[in-house]
Amino acid sequence: MTTQPHVRGQRATMQEISEGMKALGLVQMGWKGIGYEDSTSWRIGRFGVWDVHPANVIMGGNGVVVPVDVIITELPDGFPPCHFHPEAKFLKRSPKL
């Protein structure tokens, strides 16, 4: 079990995760269940963030989501865009990080 005793906040809901990740500039990908069964996946630039679900994200007291036990990978060249996710139409190309 992973805990973050110095991060003040509470377990985030899926809606808070979705809103918070979008506010940070991430786009949700269509893959689910990588890591935990109901986890979501997100993309920003050339990086993927996997295993995102309430047990792995704290909603900070300042209203910012804090991922604490997610999987972050660099996506390979040619990794398919998130074209199958409805919000992907707003992402013309991945931003440079």
mmCIF file of C-alpha atoms in Angstrom:
data_model
loop_
_atom_site.group_PDB
_atom_site.id
_atom_site.type_symbol
_atom_site.label_atom_id
_atom_site.label_comp_id
_atom_site.label_asym_id
_atom_site.label_seq_id
_atom_site.Cartn_x
_atom_site.Cartn_y
_atom_site.Cartn_z
ATOM 1 C CA MET A 1 0.000 0.000 0.000
ATOM 2 C CA THR A 2 1.289 3.440 -0.884
ATOM 3 C CA THR A 3 0.545 6.383 1.379
ATOM 4 C CA GLN A 4 1.587 10.010 1.244
ATOM 5 C CA PRO A 5 1.272 11.260 4.844
ATOM 6 C CA HIS A 6 2.648 14.719 4.009
ATOM 7 C CA VAL A 7 0.112 15.437 1.256
ATOM 8 C CA ARG A 8 -2.971 17.008 2.756
ATOM 9 C CA GLY A 9 -6.243 16.058 1.146
ATOM 10 C CA GLN A 10 -8.552 13.139 0.560
ATOM 11 C CA ARG A 11 -9.066 10.393 -1.973
ATOM 12 C CA ALA A 12 -10.255 11.942 -5.249
ATOM 13 C CA THR A 13 -13.430 10.777 -6.977
ATOM 14 C CA MET A 14 -13.345 9.745 -10.636
ATOM 15 C CA GLN A 15 -15.077 13.007 -11.553
ATOM 16 C CA GLU A 16 -12.499 15.040 -9.607
ATOM 17 C CA ILE A 17 -9.726 13.071 -11.293
ATOM 18 C CA SER A 18 -11.188 13.729 -14.733
ATOM 19 C CA GLU A 19 -11.676 17.442 -14.112
ATOM 20 C CA GLY A 20 -8.307 17.812 -12.393
ATOM 21 C CA MET A 21 -6.301 15.980 -15.041
ATOM 22 C CA LYS A 22 -7.943 18.053 -17.783
ATOM 23 C CA ALA A 23 -7.157 21.237 -15.847
ATOM 24 C CA LEU A 24 -3.503 20.154 -15.825
ATOM 25 C CA GLY A 25 -3.576 19.766 -19.626
ATOM 26 C CA LEU A 26 -3.876 15.989 -19.913
ATOM 27 C CA VAL A 27 -6.148 14.240 -22.425
ATOM 28 C CA GLN A 28 -7.863 11.011 -21.458
ATOM 29 C CA MET A 29 -6.968 7.999 -23.558
ATOM 30 C CA GLY A 30 -9.390 5.172 -24.220
ATOM 31 C CA TRP A 31 -7.464 2.432 -22.444
ATOM 32 C CA LYS A 32 -8.870 1.277 -19.143
ATOM 33 C CA GLY A 33 -7.698 -1.284 -16.684
ATOM 34 C CA ILE A 34 -3.940 -0.966 -17.067
ATOM 35 C CA GLY A 35 -2.842 -1.434 -13.485
ATOM 36 C CA TYR A 36 -6.089 -1.519 -11.515
ATOM 37 C CA GLU A 37 -9.180 -2.958 -13.212
ATOM 38 C CA ASP A 38 -11.151 0.307 -13.482
ATOM 39 C CA SER A 39 -8.209 2.683 -13.844
ATOM 40 C CA THR A 40 -8.035 5.335 -16.547
ATOM 41 C CA SER A 41 -5.135 6.472 -18.726
ATOM 42 C CA TRP A 42 -4.067 9.972 -19.708
ATOM 43 C CA ARG A 43 -1.636 11.588 -22.119
ATOM 44 C CA ILE A 44 0.319 14.815 -22.146
ATOM 45 C CA GLY A 45 2.820 15.365 -24.888
ATOM 46 C CA ARG A 46 4.868 12.221 -25.339
ATOM 47 C CA PHE A 47 4.048 10.855 -21.877
ATOM 48 C CA GLY A 48 1.350 8.412 -20.812
ATOM 49 C CA VAL A 49 -0.045 8.274 -17.286
ATOM 50 C CA TRP A 50 -1.594 4.915 -16.429
ATOM 51 C CA ASP A 51 -3.309 3.264 -13.444
ATOM 52 C CA VAL A 52 -5.169 6.457 -12.556
ATOM 53 C CA HIS A 53 -8.024 5.782 -10.128
ATOM 54 C CA PRO A 54 -9.223 7.092 -6.739
ATOM 55 C CA ALA A 55 -6.832 4.978 -4.645
ATOM 56 C CA ASN A 56 -3.877 6.494 -6.533
ATOM 57 C CA VAL A 57 -4.918 10.151 -6.571
ATOM 58 C CA ILE A 58 -5.335 12.617 -3.716
ATOM 59 C CA MET A 59 -7.492 15.719 -4.056
ATOM 60 C CA GLY A 60 -5.285 18.312 -2.412
ATOM 61 C CA GLY A 61 -6.693 20.923 -0.091
ATOM 62 C CA ASN A 62 -5.937 23.505 -2.781
ATOM 63 C CA GLY A 63 -8.176 21.697 -5.305
ATOM 64 C CA VAL A 64 -5.319 20.196 -7.339
ATOM 65 C CA VAL A 65 -5.212 16.459 -8.010
ATOM 66 C CA VAL A 66 -2.023 14.781 -6.801
ATOM 67 C CA PRO A 67 -1.249 11.417 -8.438
ATOM 68 C CA VAL A 68 0.712 9.365 -5.909
ATOM 69 C CA ASP A 69 1.027 5.851 -7.307
ATOM 70 C CA VAL A 70 0.474 6.025 -11.047
ATOM 71 C CA ILE A 71 2.561 4.594 -13.873
ATOM 72 C CA ILE A 72 4.255 7.187 -16.094
ATOM 73 C CA THR A 73 5.807 6.113 -19.384
ATOM 74 C CA GLU A 74 7.318 7.825 -22.378
ATOM 75 C CA LEU A 75 5.169 6.960 -25.379
ATOM 76 C CA PRO A 76 7.054 5.632 -28.392
ATOM 77 C CA ASP A 77 7.216 7.526 -31.666
ATOM 78 C CA GLY A 78 4.143 6.707 -33.702
ATOM 79 C CA PHE A 79 2.032 5.950 -30.637
ATOM 80 C CA PRO A 80 -1.539 6.415 -31.855
ATOM 81 C CA PRO A 81 -3.246 9.664 -30.935
ATOM 82 C CA CYS A 82 -6.268 9.538 -28.700
ATOM 83 C CA HIS A 83 -8.550 9.737 -31.739
ATOM 84 C CA PHE A 84 -11.041 7.320 -30.225
ATOM 85 C CA HIS A 85 -11.652 9.565 -27.207
ATOM 86 C CA PRO A 86 -14.232 12.332 -27.778
ATOM 87 C CA GLU A 87 -12.038 15.078 -26.338
ATOM 88 C CA ALA A 88 -9.142 14.241 -28.622
ATOM 89 C CA LYS A 89 -10.608 16.387 -31.395
ATOM 90 C CA PHE A 90 -9.241 19.392 -29.474
ATOM 91 C CA LEU A 91 -5.702 18.020 -29.511
ATOM 92 C CA LYS A 92 -4.237 18.673 -32.954
ATOM 93 C CA ARG A 93 -0.762 17.514 -31.946
ATOM 94 C CA SER A 94 0.969 16.701 -28.732
ATOM 95 C CA PRO A 95 2.538 19.708 -27.007
ATOM 96 C CA LYS A 96 6.293 19.687 -26.547
ATOM 97 C CA LEU A 97 7.402 19.242 -22.956
#
